[in-house]
Amino acid sequence: MPRRLTLANLITLSRLVMTPFIISDILRGQHTRALVLFFIAAWTDAIDGWVARLSGTSTPSGAYLDPVADKCLLSGIFLALGAASYVPWWFVAVVLGRDLYILLAVLAVMALTKVRKFPPSAWGKLSTFVQIATAVTWMTRNIYPGPVLDWLASGMLWVCTISTIWSGLHYAARGIGTLRSN
């Protein structure tokens, strides 16, 4: 087996494979199945790194593939929730806009410097956690509609928006610092 095709990377790839099924389930109103598949996908995110460290098979391709799989999953879920009119499009634009901004900034830093490692920040990790919690809240609300979950889901939009914008600003400051120091 090629060095980059490790068990951990296969687990990460399974998250990418599940993503279109989760999106399709949201769009077709299969909310319980979407949520179950999302929990399985989240589980793969928890164990792929653990497997890589435990087996000593961490790879550079895995380090790039893992955040790509996470972004595809979360972006896909929010796009599907927006397309199904569950969440407002402005919210989808904030989440996707930050991710697109980070991608373009990384490409710019790579083009202008020799920096090739872009570890996530604590704010980025917090934002990802809040995005996951927001996705779970909205999918749960779609299974069990009611005033309490409506209120919680609406509140999570704002918490997620604030954490997403803040992490984007933090990444911007970090990127500017990287450019200035190189």
PDB file of C-alpha atoms in Angstrom:
ATOM      1  CA  MET A   1       0.000   0.000   0.000  1.00  0.00           C
ATOM      2  CA  PRO A   2       1.416   3.460  -0.841  1.00  0.00           C
ATOM      3  CA  ARG A   3       2.728   5.373   2.207  1.00  0.00           C
ATOM      4  CA  ARG A   4       0.052   8.069   1.861  1.00  0.00           C
ATOM      5  CA  LEU A   5      -2.776   5.517   1.698  1.00  0.00           C
ATOM      6  CA  THR A   6      -2.760   4.694   5.404  1.00  0.00           C
ATOM      7  CA  LEU A   7      -5.650   3.453   7.540  1.00  0.00           C
ATOM      8  CA  ALA A   8      -5.982   6.953   9.029  1.00  0.00           C
ATOM      9  CA  ASN A   9      -6.172   8.519   5.563  1.00  0.00           C
ATOM     10  CA  LEU A  10      -8.754   5.927   4.481  1.00  0.00           C
ATOM     11  CA  ILE A  11     -10.840   6.870   7.523  1.00  0.00           C
ATOM     12  CA  THR A  12     -10.547  10.536   6.507  1.00  0.00           C
ATOM     13  CA  LEU A  13     -11.528   9.664   2.935  1.00  0.00           C
ATOM     14  CA  SER A  14     -14.630   7.900   4.272  1.00  0.00           C
ATOM     15  CA  ARG A  15     -15.731  11.274   5.677  1.00  0.00           C
ATOM     16  CA  LEU A  16     -15.437  12.770   2.201  1.00  0.00           C
ATOM     17  CA  VAL A  17     -17.426   9.859   0.749  1.00  0.00           C
ATOM     18  CA  MET A  18     -20.223  10.345   3.331  1.00  0.00           C
ATOM     19  CA  THR A  19     -20.538  14.068   2.630  1.00  0.00           C
ATOM     20  CA  PRO A  20     -22.700  13.871  -0.528  1.00  0.00           C
ATOM     21  CA  PHE A  21     -25.038  11.406   1.184  1.00  0.00           C
ATOM     22  CA  ILE A  22     -25.509  13.753   4.142  1.00  0.00           C
ATOM     23  CA  ILE A  23     -26.149  16.676   1.784  1.00  0.00           C
ATOM     24  CA  SER A  24     -28.638  14.633  -0.227  1.00  0.00           C
ATOM     25  CA  ASP A  25     -30.458  13.521   2.918  1.00  0.00           C
ATOM     26  CA  ILE A  26     -30.818  17.115   4.119  1.00  0.00           C
ATOM     27  CA  LEU A  27     -32.168  18.202   0.737  1.00  0.00           C
ATOM     28  CA  ARG A  28     -34.625  15.266   0.634  1.00  0.00           C
ATOM     29  CA  GLY A  29     -35.848  15.887   4.188  1.00  0.00           C
ATOM     30  CA  GLN A  30     -34.257  12.709   5.567  1.00  0.00           C
ATOM     31  CA  HIS A  31     -33.118  14.548   8.690  1.00  0.00           C
ATOM     32  CA  THR A  32     -32.624  11.569  11.002  1.00  0.00           C
ATOM     33  CA  ARG A  33     -30.468   9.749   8.481  1.00  0.00           C
ATOM     34  CA  ALA A  34     -28.481  12.952   7.794  1.00  0.00           C
ATOM     35  CA  LEU A  35     -27.834  13.425  11.492  1.00  0.00           C
ATOM     36  CA  VAL A  36     -26.807   9.781  12.013  1.00  0.00           C
ATOM     37  CA  LEU A  37     -24.411   9.953   9.056  1.00  0.00           C
ATOM     38  CA  PHE A  38     -23.053  13.247  10.371  1.00  0.00           C
ATOM     39  CA  PHE A  39     -22.324  11.655  13.760  1.00  0.00           C
ATOM     40  CA  ILE A  40     -20.515   8.804  11.995  1.00  0.00           C
ATOM     41  CA  ALA A  41     -18.535  11.348   9.963  1.00  0.00           C
ATOM     42  CA  ALA A  42     -17.700  13.276  13.143  1.00  0.00           C
ATOM     43  CA  TRP A  43     -16.536  10.022  14.717  1.00  0.00           C
ATOM     44  CA  THR A  44     -14.161   9.461  11.787  1.00  0.00           C
ATOM     45  CA  ASP A  45     -12.755  12.933  12.415  1.00  0.00           C
ATOM     46  CA  ALA A  46     -12.096  12.013  16.029  1.00  0.00           C
ATOM     47  CA  ILE A  47     -10.381   8.730  15.289  1.00  0.00           C
ATOM     48  CA  ASP A  48      -8.341   9.371  12.128  1.00  0.00           C
ATOM     49  CA  GLY A  49      -5.725  11.423  13.950  1.00  0.00           C
ATOM     50  CA  TRP A  50      -5.701   9.008  16.873  1.00  0.00           C
ATOM     51  CA  VAL A  51      -5.115   6.060  14.517  1.00  0.00           C
ATOM     52  CA  ALA A  52      -2.327   7.943  12.717  1.00  0.00           C
ATOM     53  CA  ARG A  53      -0.532   8.773  15.970  1.00  0.00           C
ATOM     54  CA  LEU A  54      -1.061   5.328  17.494  1.00  0.00           C
ATOM     55  CA  SER A  55       0.201   3.501  14.406  1.00  0.00           C
ATOM     56  CA  GLY A  56       2.959   6.023  13.658  1.00  0.00           C
ATOM     57  CA  THR A  57       1.549   6.595  10.171  1.00  0.00           C
ATOM     58  CA  SER A  58       0.996  10.360  10.193  1.00  0.00           C
ATOM     59  CA  THR A  59       1.560  11.705   6.691  1.00  0.00           C
ATOM     60  CA  PRO A  60       1.744  15.161   5.134  1.00  0.00           C
ATOM     61  CA  SER A  61      -1.107  14.157   2.815  1.00  0.00           C
ATOM     62  CA  GLY A  62      -3.212  13.246   5.854  1.00  0.00           C
ATOM     63  CA  ALA A  63      -2.425  16.602   7.463  1.00  0.00           C
ATOM     64  CA  TYR A  64      -3.842  18.340   4.364  1.00  0.00           C
ATOM     65  CA  LEU A  65      -6.671  15.886   3.715  1.00  0.00           C
ATOM     66  CA  ASP A  66      -8.197  16.074   7.214  1.00  0.00           C
ATOM     67  CA  PRO A  67      -9.082  19.798   7.196  1.00  0.00           C
ATOM     68  CA  VAL A  68     -10.220  19.531   3.561  1.00  0.00           C
ATOM     69  CA  ALA A  69     -12.624  16.738   4.552  1.00  0.00           C
ATOM     70  CA  ASP A  70     -13.860  18.807   7.506  1.00  0.00           C
ATOM     71  CA  LYS A  71     -14.463  21.873   5.342  1.00  0.00           C
ATOM     72  CA  CYS A  72     -16.208  19.874   2.611  1.00  0.00           C
ATOM     73  CA  LEU A  73     -18.484  18.275   5.199  1.00  0.00           C
ATOM     74  CA  LEU A  74     -19.418  21.445   7.072  1.00  0.00           C
ATOM     75  CA  SER A  75     -19.649  23.626   3.972  1.00  0.00           C
ATOM     76  CA  GLY A  76     -21.806  21.004   2.284  1.00  0.00           C
ATOM     77  CA  ILE A  77     -24.124  20.771   5.272  1.00  0.00           C
ATOM     78  CA  PHE A  78     -24.563  24.544   5.480  1.00  0.00           C
ATOM     79  CA  LEU A  79     -25.083  24.820   1.722  1.00  0.00           C
ATOM     80  CA  ALA A  80     -27.736  22.100   1.931  1.00  0.00           C
ATOM     81  CA  LEU A  81     -29.411  23.764   4.929  1.00  0.00           C
ATOM     82  CA  GLY A  82     -29.417  27.039   2.986  1.00  0.00           C
ATOM     83  CA  ALA A  83     -30.726  25.434  -0.218  1.00  0.00           C
ATOM     84  CA  ALA A  84     -33.521  23.763   1.774  1.00  0.00           C
ATOM     85  CA  SER A  85     -34.360  27.177   3.324  1.00  0.00           C
ATOM     86  CA  TYR A  86     -33.574  26.104   6.889  1.00  0.00           C
ATOM     87  CA  VAL A  87     -30.804  28.639   7.477  1.00  0.00           C
ATOM     88  CA  PRO A  88     -30.532  32.081   5.877  1.00  0.00           C
ATOM     89  CA  TRP A  89     -28.205  32.567   2.930  1.00  0.00           C
ATOM     90  CA  TRP A  90     -26.333  35.397   4.664  1.00  0.00           C
ATOM     91  CA  PHE A  91     -25.200  32.841   7.260  1.00  0.00           C
ATOM     92  CA  VAL A  92     -24.035  30.397   4.570  1.00  0.00           C
ATOM     93  CA  ALA A  93     -22.156  33.282   2.932  1.00  0.00           C
ATOM     94  CA  VAL A  94     -20.352  34.115   6.195  1.00  0.00           C
ATOM     95  CA  VAL A  95     -19.210  30.509   6.744  1.00  0.00           C
ATOM     96  CA  LEU A  96     -18.206  29.896   3.130  1.00  0.00           C
ATOM     97  CA  GLY A  97     -16.738  33.382   2.763  1.00  0.00           C
ATOM     98  CA  ARG A  98     -14.388  32.875   5.693  1.00  0.00           C
ATOM     99  CA  ASP A  99     -13.243  29.514   4.335  1.00  0.00           C
ATOM    100  CA  LEU A 100     -12.697  30.953   0.861  1.00  0.00           C
ATOM    101  CA  TYR A 101     -10.822  33.898   2.348  1.00  0.00           C
ATOM    102  CA  ILE A 102      -8.539  31.545   4.328  1.00  0.00           C
ATOM    103  CA  LEU A 103      -7.885  29.435   1.231  1.00  0.00           C
ATOM    104  CA  LEU A 104      -6.964  32.487  -0.859  1.00  0.00           C
ATOM    105  CA  ALA A 105      -4.791  33.882   1.947  1.00  0.00           C
ATOM    106  CA  VAL A 106      -2.919  30.570   2.276  1.00  0.00           C
ATOM    107  CA  LEU A 107      -2.317  30.533  -1.472  1.00  0.00           C
ATOM    108  CA  ALA A 108      -1.018  34.105  -1.305  1.00  0.00           C
ATOM    109  CA  VAL A 109       1.308  33.329   1.611  1.00  0.00           C
ATOM    110  CA  MET A 110       2.587  30.243  -0.225  1.00  0.00           C
ATOM    111  CA  ALA A 111       3.213  32.300  -3.361  1.00  0.00           C
ATOM    112  CA  LEU A 112       5.013  35.103  -1.523  1.00  0.00           C
ATOM    113  CA  THR A 113       6.939  33.164   1.147  1.00  0.00           C
ATOM    114  CA  LYS A 114       8.482  29.786   1.856  1.00  0.00           C
ATOM    115  CA  VAL A 115       5.906  29.056   4.589  1.00  0.00           C
ATOM    116  CA  ARG A 116       4.171  25.747   3.954  1.00  0.00           C
ATOM    117  CA  LYS A 117       2.660  24.870   7.314  1.00  0.00           C
ATOM    118  CA  PHE A 118      -0.579  26.431   8.412  1.00  0.00           C
ATOM    119  CA  PRO A 119      -1.590  24.939  11.754  1.00  0.00           C
ATOM    120  CA  PRO A 120      -5.086  25.723  12.975  1.00  0.00           C
ATOM    121  CA  SER A 121      -5.402  28.359  15.667  1.00  0.00           C
ATOM    122  CA  ALA A 122      -7.320  27.950  18.898  1.00  0.00           C
ATOM    123  CA  TRP A 123      -9.927  30.373  17.486  1.00  0.00           C
ATOM    124  CA  GLY A 124     -10.168  28.312  14.303  1.00  0.00           C
ATOM    125  CA  LYS A 125     -10.713  25.135  16.327  1.00  0.00           C
ATOM    126  CA  LEU A 126     -13.341  26.866  18.448  1.00  0.00           C
ATOM    127  CA  SER A 127     -15.087  28.121  15.322  1.00  0.00           C
ATOM    128  CA  THR A 128     -15.111  24.610  13.858  1.00  0.00           C
ATOM    129  CA  PHE A 129     -16.580  23.244  17.106  1.00  0.00           C
ATOM    130  CA  VAL A 130     -19.287  25.937  17.074  1.00  0.00           C
ATOM    131  CA  GLN A 131     -20.037  25.185  13.406  1.00  0.00           C
ATOM    132  CA  ILE A 132     -20.442  21.489  14.260  1.00  0.00           C
ATOM    133  CA  ALA A 133     -22.712  22.348  17.194  1.00  0.00           C
ATOM    134  CA  THR A 134     -24.740  24.663  14.944  1.00  0.00           C
ATOM    135  CA  ALA A 135     -25.125  21.963  12.271  1.00  0.00           C
ATOM    136  CA  VAL A 136     -26.215  19.410  14.899  1.00  0.00           C
ATOM    137  CA  THR A 137     -28.671  21.890  16.428  1.00  0.00           C
ATOM    138  CA  TRP A 138     -30.277  22.664  13.058  1.00  0.00           C
ATOM    139  CA  MET A 139     -30.475  19.017  12.002  1.00  0.00           C
ATOM    140  CA  THR A 140     -31.980  18.100  15.395  1.00  0.00           C
ATOM    141  CA  ARG A 141     -34.444  20.979  15.091  1.00  0.00           C
ATOM    142  CA  ASN A 142     -35.528  19.585  11.731  1.00  0.00           C
ATOM    143  CA  ILE A 143     -36.230  16.204  13.362  1.00  0.00           C
ATOM    144  CA  TYR A 144     -37.970  17.612  16.459  1.00  0.00           C
ATOM    145  CA  PRO A 145     -39.459  20.992  15.527  1.00  0.00           C
ATOM    146  CA  GLY A 146     -40.633  23.075  18.422  1.00  0.00           C
ATOM    147  CA  PRO A 147     -40.194  26.458  20.050  1.00  0.00           C
ATOM    148  CA  VAL A 148     -37.232  25.503  22.264  1.00  0.00           C
ATOM    149  CA  LEU A 149     -35.149  24.060  19.418  1.00  0.00           C
ATOM    150  CA  ASP A 150     -36.254  26.913  17.128  1.00  0.00           C
ATOM    151  CA  TRP A 151     -34.941  29.387  19.698  1.00  0.00           C
ATOM    152  CA  LEU A 152     -31.725  27.414  20.271  1.00  0.00           C
ATOM    153  CA  ALA A 153     -31.063  26.966  16.543  1.00  0.00           C
ATOM    154  CA  SER A 154     -31.601  30.684  15.875  1.00  0.00           C
ATOM    155  CA  GLY A 155     -29.278  31.575  18.746  1.00  0.00           C
ATOM    156  CA  MET A 156     -26.619  29.205  17.435  1.00  0.00           C
ATOM    157  CA  LEU A 157     -26.654  31.059  14.107  1.00  0.00           C
ATOM    158  CA  TRP A 158     -25.472  34.184  15.877  1.00  0.00           C
ATOM    159  CA  VAL A 159     -22.901  32.412  18.045  1.00  0.00           C
ATOM    160  CA  CYS A 160     -21.578  30.665  14.948  1.00  0.00           C
ATOM    161  CA  THR A 161     -21.524  33.881  12.925  1.00  0.00           C
ATOM    162  CA  ILE A 162     -19.543  35.705  15.614  1.00  0.00           C
ATOM    163  CA  SER A 163     -17.041  32.869  16.138  1.00  0.00           C
ATOM    164  CA  THR A 164     -16.603  32.416  12.378  1.00  0.00           C
ATOM    165  CA  ILE A 165     -15.947  36.126  11.783  1.00  0.00           C
ATOM    166  CA  TRP A 166     -13.642  36.373  14.802  1.00  0.00           C
ATOM    167  CA  SER A 167     -11.575  33.362  13.701  1.00  0.00           C
ATOM    168  CA  GLY A 168     -11.356  34.822  10.193  1.00  0.00           C
ATOM    169  CA  LEU A 169     -10.033  38.100  11.635  1.00  0.00           C
ATOM    170  CA  HIS A 170      -7.556  36.167  13.774  1.00  0.00           C
ATOM    171  CA  TYR A 171      -6.314  34.214  10.756  1.00  0.00           C
ATOM    172  CA  ALA A 172      -5.985  37.493   8.860  1.00  0.00           C
ATOM    173  CA  ALA A 173      -3.830  38.995  11.617  1.00  0.00           C
ATOM    174  CA  ARG A 174      -1.730  35.846  11.744  1.00  0.00           C
ATOM    175  CA  GLY A 175      -1.298  35.887   7.961  1.00  0.00           C
ATOM    176  CA  ILE A 176      -0.237  39.541   7.974  1.00  0.00           C
ATOM    177  CA  GLY A 177       2.292  38.732  10.690  1.00  0.00           C
ATOM    178  CA  THR A 178       3.629  35.829   8.618  1.00  0.00           C
ATOM    179  CA  LEU A 179       3.999  38.038   5.549  1.00  0.00           C
ATOM    180  CA  ARG A 180       5.767  40.767   7.538  1.00  0.00           C
ATOM    181  CA  SER A 181       8.232  38.354   9.115  1.00  0.00           C
ATOM    182  CA  ASN A 182       9.223  36.739   5.792  1.00  0.00           C
TER     183      ASN A 182
END
